[in-house]
């Protein structure tokens, strides 16, 4: 029970941070900051999704080498740090390169997170654990964009990048602290 609640709460924090960085908000940021239009943004986000897909494949390989928790944290943390650098990029080229580097890492925690939660709970709790974790993520994701929109208006265009990334960094550190010693059976062997 405690593992599921803690993991779901942390996953919700991560998703809340991610909700500050939806495709629409990031597209809006690129449009306002650099004046790019849909002819640029469409291909950019196509490349982003391809990189996301490859990162899912890379996650399985990396998790076999360093473990599920380490893969979640040590790929997700640098991706959040990279995202924090995007708003301070001096030009469009640098901003896009930083963003693409971030996107090549950011999704590695998705398959590892799903695998981890079902691996550390009893067989009969797997569906419930996945359901609670996904529900928490969905609710947190839904709330954040409205807050991000208000932040843009009151704090500035780049505020969602900093706050969203910051929340994701806090998630990574708390996740590592809470779960680094709780290994799935196959990793403990």
PDB file of N, CA and C in Angstrom, residues 7-95:
ATOM      1  N   UNK A   7       4.697   5.937  -4.796  1.00  0.00           N
ATOM      2  CA  UNK A   7       5.064   5.944  -6.209  1.00  0.00           C
ATOM      3  C   UNK A   7       4.054   6.749  -7.026  1.00  0.00           C
ATOM      4  N   UNK A   8       2.767   6.588  -6.715  1.00  0.00           N
ATOM      5  CA  UNK A   8       1.728   7.338  -7.428  1.00  0.00           C
ATOM      6  C   UNK A   8       1.865   8.839  -7.162  1.00  0.00           C
ATOM      7  N   UNK A   9       2.139   9.212  -5.922  1.00  0.00           N
ATOM      8  CA  UNK A   9       2.306  10.630  -5.594  1.00  0.00           C
ATOM      9  C   UNK A   9       3.495  11.227  -6.346  1.00  0.00           C
ATOM     10  N   UNK A  10       4.597  10.499  -6.365  1.00  0.00           N
ATOM     11  CA  UNK A  10       5.776  10.988  -7.092  1.00  0.00           C
ATOM     12  C   UNK A  10       5.511  11.051  -8.590  1.00  0.00           C
ATOM     13  N   UNK A  11       4.827  10.055  -9.123  1.00  0.00           N
ATOM     14  CA  UNK A  11       4.489  10.073 -10.550  1.00  0.00           C
ATOM     15  C   UNK A  11       3.579  11.247 -10.864  1.00  0.00           C
ATOM     16  N   UNK A  12       2.670  11.562  -9.946  1.00  0.00           N
ATOM     17  CA  UNK A  12       1.804  12.731 -10.122  1.00  0.00           C
ATOM     18  C   UNK A  12       2.597  14.020 -10.147  1.00  0.00           C
ATOM     19  N   UNK A  13       3.612  14.119  -9.298  1.00  0.00           N
ATOM     20  CA  UNK A  13       4.469  15.306  -9.287  1.00  0.00           C
ATOM     21  C   UNK A  13       5.186  15.463 -10.625  1.00  0.00           C
ATOM     22  N   UNK A  14       5.706  14.360 -11.141  1.00  0.00           N
ATOM     23  CA  UNK A  14       6.375  14.383 -12.441  1.00  0.00           C
ATOM     24  C   UNK A  14       5.407  14.828 -13.537  1.00  0.00           C
ATOM     25  N   UNK A  15       4.224  14.264 -13.528  1.00  0.00           N
ATOM     26  CA  UNK A  15       3.239  14.603 -14.551  1.00  0.00           C
ATOM     27  C   UNK A  15       2.773  16.046 -14.423  1.00  0.00           C
ATOM     28  N   UNK A  16       2.635  16.524 -13.203  1.00  0.00           N
ATOM     29  CA  UNK A  16       2.278  17.928 -12.972  1.00  0.00           C
ATOM     30  C   UNK A  16       3.341  18.834 -13.594  1.00  0.00           C
ATOM     31  N   UNK A  17       4.604  18.519 -13.364  1.00  0.00           N
ATOM     32  CA  UNK A  17       5.688  19.283 -13.986  1.00  0.00           C
ATOM     33  C   UNK A  17       5.629  19.211 -15.499  1.00  0.00           C
ATOM     34  N   UNK A  18       5.323  18.027 -16.032  1.00  0.00           N
ATOM     35  CA  UNK A  18       5.205  17.858 -17.479  1.00  0.00           C
ATOM     36  C   UNK A  18       4.051  18.635 -18.070  1.00  0.00           C
ATOM     37  N   UNK A  19       2.989  18.824 -17.293  1.00  0.00           N
ATOM     38  CA  UNK A  19       1.833  19.578 -17.767  1.00  0.00           C
ATOM     39  C   UNK A  19       2.126  21.046 -18.016  1.00  0.00           C
ATOM     40  N   UNK A  20       3.211  21.544 -17.444  1.00  0.00           N
ATOM     41  CA  UNK A  20       3.642  22.913 -17.713  1.00  0.00           C
ATOM     42  C   UNK A  20       4.293  23.020 -19.092  1.00  0.00           C
ATOM     43  N   UNK A  21       4.582  21.861 -19.708  1.00  0.00           N
ATOM     44  CA  UNK A  21       5.389  21.828 -20.922  1.00  0.00           C
ATOM     45  C   UNK A  21       4.689  21.058 -22.036  1.00  0.00           C
ATOM     46  N   UNK A  22       3.397  21.288 -22.194  1.00  0.00           N
ATOM     47  CA  UNK A  22       2.661  20.614 -23.258  1.00  0.00           C
ATOM     48  C   UNK A  22       3.182  21.056 -24.618  1.00  0.00           C
ATOM     49  N   UNK A  23       2.863  20.279 -25.631  1.00  0.00           N
ATOM     50  CA  UNK A  23       3.272  20.631 -26.996  1.00  0.00           C
ATOM     51  C   UNK A  23       2.750  22.016 -27.371  1.00  0.00           C
ATOM     52  N   UNK A  24       1.516  22.312 -26.988  1.00  0.00           N
ATOM     53  CA  UNK A  24       0.939  23.619 -27.315  1.00  0.00           C
ATOM     54  C   UNK A  24       1.717  24.758 -26.661  1.00  0.00           C
ATOM     55  N   UNK A  25       2.057  24.602 -25.382  1.00  0.00           N
ATOM     56  CA  UNK A  25       2.787  25.672 -24.697  1.00  0.00           C
ATOM     57  C   UNK A  25       4.210  25.831 -25.236  1.00  0.00           C
ATOM     58  N   UNK A  26       4.861  24.716 -25.505  1.00  0.00           N
ATOM     59  CA  UNK A  26       6.223  24.797 -26.054  1.00  0.00           C
ATOM     60  C   UNK A  26       6.183  25.397 -27.460  1.00  0.00           C
ATOM     61  N   UNK A  27       5.201  25.006 -28.258  1.00  0.00           N
ATOM     62  CA  UNK A  27       5.040  25.590 -29.595  1.00  0.00           C
ATOM     63  C   UNK A  27       4.809  27.094 -29.506  1.00  0.00           C
ATOM     64  N   UNK A  28       3.950  27.487 -28.574  1.00  0.00           N
ATOM     65  CA  UNK A  28       3.675  28.913 -28.366  1.00  0.00           C
ATOM     66  C   UNK A  28       4.958  29.642 -27.989  1.00  0.00           C
ATOM     67  N   UNK A  29       5.764  29.048 -27.118  1.00  0.00           N
ATOM     68  CA  UNK A  29       7.019  29.661 -26.714  1.00  0.00           C
ATOM     69  C   UNK A  29       7.944  29.856 -27.927  1.00  0.00           C
ATOM     70  N   UNK A  30       8.106  28.816 -28.739  1.00  0.00           N
ATOM     71  CA  UNK A  30       8.953  28.942 -29.938  1.00  0.00           C
ATOM     72  C   UNK A  30       8.399  30.013 -30.889  1.00  0.00           C
ATOM     73  N   UNK A  31       7.084  30.069 -31.014  1.00  0.00           N
ATOM     74  CA  UNK A  31       6.463  31.065 -31.893  1.00  0.00           C
ATOM     75  C   UNK A  31       6.718  32.489 -31.386  1.00  0.00           C
ATOM     76  N   UNK A  32       6.469  32.731 -30.114  1.00  0.00           N
ATOM     77  CA  UNK A  32       6.656  34.080 -29.555  1.00  0.00           C
ATOM     78  C   UNK A  32       8.133  34.446 -29.489  1.00  0.00           C
ATOM     79  N   UNK A  33       8.953  33.541 -29.028  1.00  0.00           N
ATOM     80  CA  UNK A  33      10.376  33.861 -28.820  1.00  0.00           C
ATOM     81  C   UNK A  33      11.142  34.018 -30.130  1.00  0.00           C
ATOM     82  N   UNK A  34      10.882  33.130 -31.093  1.00  0.00           N
ATOM     83  CA  UNK A  34      11.680  33.142 -32.314  1.00  0.00           C
ATOM     84  C   UNK A  34      10.876  33.397 -33.576  1.00  0.00           C
ATOM     85  N   UNK A  35       9.568  33.548 -33.457  1.00  0.00           N
ATOM     86  CA  UNK A  35       8.743  33.863 -34.614  1.00  0.00           C
ATOM     87  C   UNK A  35       8.566  32.733 -35.614  1.00  0.00           C
ATOM     88  N   UNK A  36       8.778  31.493 -35.188  1.00  0.00           N
ATOM     89  CA  UNK A  36       8.617  30.370 -36.111  1.00  0.00           C
ATOM     90  C   UNK A  36       7.137  30.021 -36.240  1.00  0.00           C
ATOM     91  N   UNK A  37       6.761  29.507 -37.394  1.00  0.00           N
ATOM     92  CA  UNK A  37       5.357  29.163 -37.622  1.00  0.00           C
ATOM     93  C   UNK A  37       5.186  27.651 -37.745  1.00  0.00           C
ATOM     94  N   UNK A  38       3.972  27.248 -38.133  1.00  0.00           N
ATOM     95  CA  UNK A  38       3.658  25.817 -38.197  1.00  0.00           C
ATOM     96  C   UNK A  38       4.511  25.057 -39.206  1.00  0.00           C
ATOM     97  N   UNK A  39       5.032  25.737 -40.226  1.00  0.00           N
ATOM     98  CA  UNK A  39       5.884  25.039 -41.191  1.00  0.00           C
ATOM     99  C   UNK A  39       7.209  24.605 -40.548  1.00  0.00           C
ATOM    100  N   UNK A  40       7.582  25.251 -39.462  1.00  0.00           N
ATOM    101  CA  UNK A  40       8.766  24.855 -38.700  1.00  0.00           C
ATOM    102  C   UNK A  40       8.378  23.938 -37.543  1.00  0.00           C
ATOM    103  N   UNK A  41       7.296  24.290 -36.849  1.00  0.00           N
ATOM    104  CA  UNK A  41       6.906  23.558 -35.652  1.00  0.00           C
ATOM    105  C   UNK A  41       6.428  22.141 -35.954  1.00  0.00           C
ATOM    106  N   UNK A  42       5.720  21.947 -37.051  1.00  0.00           N
ATOM    107  CA  UNK A  42       5.251  20.609 -37.414  1.00  0.00           C
ATOM    108  C   UNK A  42       6.395  19.624 -37.564  1.00  0.00           C
ATOM    109  N   UNK A  43       7.375  19.911 -38.421  1.00  0.00           N
ATOM    110  CA  UNK A  43       8.529  19.005 -38.539  1.00  0.00           C
ATOM    111  C   UNK A  43       9.330  18.877 -37.240  1.00  0.00           C
ATOM    112  N   UNK A  44       9.444  19.973 -36.471  1.00  0.00           N
ATOM    113  CA  UNK A  44      10.172  19.899 -35.202  1.00  0.00           C
ATOM    114  C   UNK A  44       9.529  18.861 -34.278  1.00  0.00           C
ATOM    115  N   UNK A  45       8.217  18.927 -34.143  1.00  0.00           N
ATOM    116  CA  UNK A  45       7.568  17.990 -33.236  1.00  0.00           C
ATOM    117  C   UNK A  45       7.449  16.588 -33.817  1.00  0.00           C
ATOM    118  N   UNK A  46       7.543  16.456 -35.122  1.00  0.00           N
ATOM    119  CA  UNK A  46       7.669  15.114 -35.715  1.00  0.00           C
ATOM    120  C   UNK A  46       8.994  14.491 -35.272  1.00  0.00           C
ATOM    121  N   UNK A  47      10.070  15.258 -35.378  1.00  0.00           N
ATOM    122  CA  UNK A  47      11.391  14.765 -34.955  1.00  0.00           C
ATOM    123  C   UNK A  47      11.380  14.456 -33.455  1.00  0.00           C
ATOM    124  N   UNK A  48      10.743  15.316 -32.682  1.00  0.00           N
ATOM    125  CA  UNK A  48      10.642  15.108 -31.238  1.00  0.00           C
ATOM    126  C   UNK A  48       9.997  13.755 -30.938  1.00  0.00           C
ATOM    127  N   UNK A  49       8.891  13.451 -31.595  1.00  0.00           N
ATOM    128  CA  UNK A  49       8.186  12.190 -31.321  1.00  0.00           C
ATOM    129  C   UNK A  49       8.996  10.978 -31.787  1.00  0.00           C
ATOM    130  N   UNK A  50       9.750  11.128 -32.865  1.00  0.00           N
ATOM    131  CA  UNK A  50      10.634  10.035 -33.297  1.00  0.00           C
ATOM    132  C   UNK A  50      11.711   9.794 -32.233  1.00  0.00           C
ATOM    133  N   UNK A  51      12.294  10.872 -31.728  1.00  0.00           N
ATOM    134  CA  UNK A  51      13.299  10.742 -30.665  1.00  0.00           C
ATOM    135  C   UNK A  51      12.689  10.117 -29.417  1.00  0.00           C
ATOM    136  N   UNK A  52      11.471  10.532 -29.077  1.00  0.00           N
ATOM    137  CA  UNK A  52      10.776   9.927 -27.935  1.00  0.00           C
ATOM    138  C   UNK A  52      10.645   8.418 -28.126  1.00  0.00           C
ATOM    139  N   UNK A  53      10.265   8.003 -29.318  1.00  0.00           N
ATOM    140  CA  UNK A  53      10.106   6.579 -29.601  1.00  0.00           C
ATOM    141  C   UNK A  53      11.412   5.819 -29.451  1.00  0.00           C
ATOM    142  N   UNK A  54      12.491   6.371 -29.981  1.00  0.00           N
ATOM    143  CA  UNK A  54      13.787   5.704 -29.845  1.00  0.00           C
ATOM    144  C   UNK A  54      14.232   5.650 -28.387  1.00  0.00           C
ATOM    145  N   UNK A  55      13.860   6.671 -27.613  1.00  0.00           N
ATOM    146  CA  UNK A  55      14.257   6.654 -26.210  1.00  0.00           C
ATOM    147  C   UNK A  55      13.555   5.521 -25.455  1.00  0.00           C
ATOM    148  N   UNK A  56      12.342   5.171 -25.865  1.00  0.00           N
ATOM    149  CA  UNK A  56      11.666   4.023 -25.260  1.00  0.00           C
ATOM    150  C   UNK A  56      12.474   2.748 -25.514  1.00  0.00           C
ATOM    151  N   UNK A  57      12.966   2.607 -26.727  1.00  0.00           N
ATOM    152  CA  UNK A  57      13.766   1.425 -27.054  1.00  0.00           C
ATOM    153  C   UNK A  57      15.082   1.417 -26.296  1.00  0.00           C
ATOM    154  N   UNK A  58      15.710   2.572 -26.197  1.00  0.00           N
ATOM    155  CA  UNK A  58      16.969   2.674 -25.468  1.00  0.00           C
ATOM    156  C   UNK A  58      16.811   2.411 -23.981  1.00  0.00           C
ATOM    157  N   UNK A  59      15.629   2.708 -23.443  1.00  0.00           N
ATOM    158  CA  UNK A  59      15.391   2.525 -22.011  1.00  0.00           C
ATOM    159  C   UNK A  59      15.515   1.060 -21.612  1.00  0.00           C
ATOM    160  N   UNK A  60      15.003   0.159 -22.427  1.00  0.00           N
ATOM    161  CA  UNK A  60      15.062  -1.268 -22.104  1.00  0.00           C
ATOM    162  C   UNK A  60      16.513  -1.739 -22.032  1.00  0.00           C
ATOM    163  N   UNK A  61      17.307  -1.327 -22.996  1.00  0.00           N
ATOM    164  CA  UNK A  61      18.722  -1.709 -23.004  1.00  0.00           C
ATOM    165  C   UNK A  61      19.437  -1.147 -21.781  1.00  0.00           C
ATOM    166  N   UNK A  62      19.216   0.135 -21.512  1.00  0.00           N
ATOM    167  CA  UNK A  62      19.891   0.781 -20.392  1.00  0.00           C
ATOM    168  C   UNK A  62      19.445   0.201 -19.050  1.00  0.00           C
ATOM    169  N   UNK A  63      18.163  -0.094 -18.915  1.00  0.00           N
ATOM    170  CA  UNK A  63      17.651  -0.654 -17.663  1.00  0.00           C
ATOM    171  C   UNK A  63      18.298  -1.999 -17.357  1.00  0.00           C
ATOM    172  N   UNK A  64      18.577  -2.786 -18.378  1.00  0.00           N
ATOM    173  CA  UNK A  64      19.263  -4.070 -18.159  1.00  0.00           C
ATOM    174  C   UNK A  64      20.682  -3.841 -17.627  1.00  0.00           C
ATOM    175  N   UNK A  65      21.282  -2.740 -18.012  1.00  0.00           N
ATOM    176  CA  UNK A  65      22.661  -2.445 -17.594  1.00  0.00           C
ATOM    177  C   UNK A  65      22.731  -1.818 -16.202  1.00  0.00           C
ATOM    178  N   UNK A  66      21.846  -0.831 -15.923  1.00  0.00           N
ATOM    179  CA  UNK A  66      21.995  -0.064 -14.683  1.00  0.00           C
ATOM    180  C   UNK A  66      20.792  -0.154 -13.743  1.00  0.00           C
ATOM    181  N   UNK A  67      19.725  -0.816 -14.152  1.00  0.00           N
ATOM    182  CA  UNK A  67      18.553  -0.965 -13.299  1.00  0.00           C
ATOM    183  C   UNK A  67      17.454   0.026 -13.652  1.00  0.00           C
ATOM    184  N   UNK A  68      16.245  -0.310 -13.228  1.00  0.00           N
ATOM    185  CA  UNK A  68      15.076   0.498 -13.569  1.00  0.00           C
ATOM    186  C   UNK A  68      15.089   1.878 -12.916  1.00  0.00           C
ATOM    187  N   UNK A  69      15.335   1.933 -11.606  1.00  0.00           N
ATOM    188  CA  UNK A  69      15.335   3.234 -10.920  1.00  0.00           C
ATOM    189  C   UNK A  69      16.447   4.123 -11.458  1.00  0.00           C
ATOM    190  N   UNK A  70      17.624   3.569 -11.633  1.00  0.00           N
ATOM    191  CA  UNK A  70      18.734   4.364 -12.163  1.00  0.00           C
ATOM    192  C   UNK A  70      18.426   4.887 -13.563  1.00  0.00           C
ATOM    193  N   UNK A  71      17.793   4.060 -14.379  1.00  0.00           N
ATOM    194  CA  UNK A  71      17.425   4.510 -15.724  1.00  0.00           C
ATOM    195  C   UNK A  71      16.401   5.626 -15.643  1.00  0.00           C
ATOM    196  N   UNK A  72      15.412   5.474 -14.774  1.00  0.00           N
ATOM    197  CA  UNK A  72      14.405   6.533 -14.624  1.00  0.00           C
ATOM    198  C   UNK A  72      15.061   7.848 -14.229  1.00  0.00           C
ATOM    199  N   UNK A  73      15.894   7.805 -13.227  1.00  0.00           N
ATOM    200  CA  UNK A  73      16.441   9.039 -12.661  1.00  0.00           C
ATOM    201  C   UNK A  73      17.571   9.616 -13.514  1.00  0.00           C
ATOM    202  N   UNK A  74      18.510   8.787 -13.911  1.00  0.00           N
ATOM    203  CA  UNK A  74      19.720   9.312 -14.553  1.00  0.00           C
ATOM    204  C   UNK A  74      19.549   9.629 -16.035  1.00  0.00           C
ATOM    205  N   UNK A  75      18.358   9.398 -16.574  1.00  0.00           N
ATOM    206  CA  UNK A  75      18.041   9.923 -17.911  1.00  0.00           C
ATOM    207  C   UNK A  75      17.080  11.104 -17.807  1.00  0.00           C
ATOM    208  N   UNK A  76      16.197  11.042 -16.838  1.00  0.00           N
ATOM    209  CA  UNK A  76      15.171  12.072 -16.666  1.00  0.00           C
ATOM    210  C   UNK A  76      15.762  13.357 -16.090  1.00  0.00           C
ATOM    211  N   UNK A  77      16.673  13.239 -15.138  1.00  0.00           N
ATOM    212  CA  UNK A  77      17.295  14.402 -14.517  1.00  0.00           C
ATOM    213  C   UNK A  77      18.051  15.265 -15.539  1.00  0.00           C
ATOM    214  N   UNK A  78      18.923  14.687 -16.365  1.00  0.00           N
ATOM    215  CA  UNK A  78      19.590  15.532 -17.370  1.00  0.00           C
ATOM    216  C   UNK A  78      18.604  16.129 -18.378  1.00  0.00           C
ATOM    217  N   UNK A  79      17.534  15.400 -18.681  1.00  0.00           N
ATOM    218  CA  UNK A  79      16.559  15.951 -19.633  1.00  0.00           C
ATOM    219  C   UNK A  79      15.904  17.197 -19.063  1.00  0.00           C
ATOM    220  N   UNK A  80      15.642  17.209 -17.764  1.00  0.00           N
ATOM    221  CA  UNK A  80      15.046  18.388 -17.136  1.00  0.00           C
ATOM    222  C   UNK A  80      16.040  19.537 -17.078  1.00  0.00           C
ATOM    223  N   UNK A  81      17.280  19.226 -16.797  1.00  0.00           N
ATOM    224  CA  UNK A  81      18.313  20.276 -16.798  1.00  0.00           C
ATOM    225  C   UNK A  81      18.477  20.869 -18.197  1.00  0.00           C
ATOM    226  N   UNK A  82      18.452  20.014 -19.212  1.00  0.00           N
ATOM    227  CA  UNK A  82      18.521  20.522 -20.588  1.00  0.00           C
ATOM    228  C   UNK A  82      17.339  21.423 -20.903  1.00  0.00           C
ATOM    229  N   UNK A  83      16.164  21.043 -20.444  1.00  0.00           N
ATOM    230  CA  UNK A  83      14.976  21.852 -20.709  1.00  0.00           C
ATOM    231  C   UNK A  83      15.090  23.231 -20.071  1.00  0.00           C
ATOM    232  N   UNK A  84      15.712  23.309 -18.922  1.00  0.00           N
ATOM    233  CA  UNK A  84      15.902  24.609 -18.267  1.00  0.00           C
ATOM    234  C   UNK A  84      16.809  25.530 -19.077  1.00  0.00           C
ATOM    235  N   UNK A  85      17.656  24.943 -19.916  1.00  0.00           N
ATOM    236  CA  UNK A  85      18.570  25.774 -20.706  1.00  0.00           C
ATOM    237  C   UNK A  85      17.931  26.302 -21.988  1.00  0.00           C
ATOM    238  N   UNK A  86      16.827  25.691 -22.424  1.00  0.00           N
ATOM    239  CA  UNK A  86      16.190  26.114 -23.672  1.00  0.00           C
ATOM    240  C   UNK A  86      15.808  27.599 -23.644  1.00  0.00           C
ATOM    241  N   UNK A  87      15.151  28.105 -22.584  1.00  0.00           N
ATOM    242  CA  UNK A  87      14.753  29.519 -22.597  1.00  0.00           C
ATOM    243  C   UNK A  87      15.914  30.509 -22.589  1.00  0.00           C
ATOM    244  N   UNK A  88      17.083  30.063 -22.174  1.00  0.00           N
ATOM    245  CA  UNK A  88      18.217  30.995 -22.159  1.00  0.00           C
ATOM    246  C   UNK A  88      19.127  30.817 -23.377  1.00  0.00           C
ATOM    247  N   UNK A  89      18.699  29.981 -24.315  1.00  0.00           N
ATOM    248  CA  UNK A  89      19.474  29.790 -25.552  1.00  0.00           C
ATOM    249  C   UNK A  89      19.557  31.114 -26.305  1.00  0.00           C
ATOM    250  N   UNK A  90      20.717  31.397 -26.871  1.00  0.00           N
ATOM    251  CA  UNK A  90      20.892  32.699 -27.528  1.00  0.00           C
ATOM    252  C   UNK A  90      20.195  32.826 -28.887  1.00  0.00           C
ATOM    253  N   UNK A  91      19.869  31.677 -29.492  1.00  0.00           N
ATOM    254  CA  UNK A  91      19.229  31.737 -30.808  1.00  0.00           C
ATOM    255  C   UNK A  91      18.405  30.479 -31.042  1.00  0.00           C
ATOM    256  N   UNK A  92      17.669  30.472 -32.137  1.00  0.00           N
ATOM    257  CA  UNK A  92      16.780  29.363 -32.451  1.00  0.00           C
ATOM    258  C   UNK A  92      17.526  28.043 -32.611  1.00  0.00           C
ATOM    259  N   UNK A  93      18.656  28.058 -33.288  1.00  0.00           N
ATOM    260  CA  UNK A  93      19.409  26.829 -33.528  1.00  0.00           C
ATOM    261  C   UNK A  93      19.817  26.163 -32.223  1.00  0.00           C
ATOM    262  N   UNK A  94      20.356  26.937 -31.317  1.00  0.00           N
ATOM    263  CA  UNK A  94      20.788  26.385 -30.023  1.00  0.00           C
ATOM    264  C   UNK A  94      19.576  25.902 -29.234  1.00  0.00           C
ATOM    265  N   UNK A  95      18.495  26.672 -29.233  1.00  0.00           N
ATOM    266  CA  UNK A  95      17.279  26.278 -28.512  1.00  0.00           C
ATOM    267  C   UNK A  95      16.739  24.949 -29.048  1.00  0.00           C
TER     268      UNK A  95
END
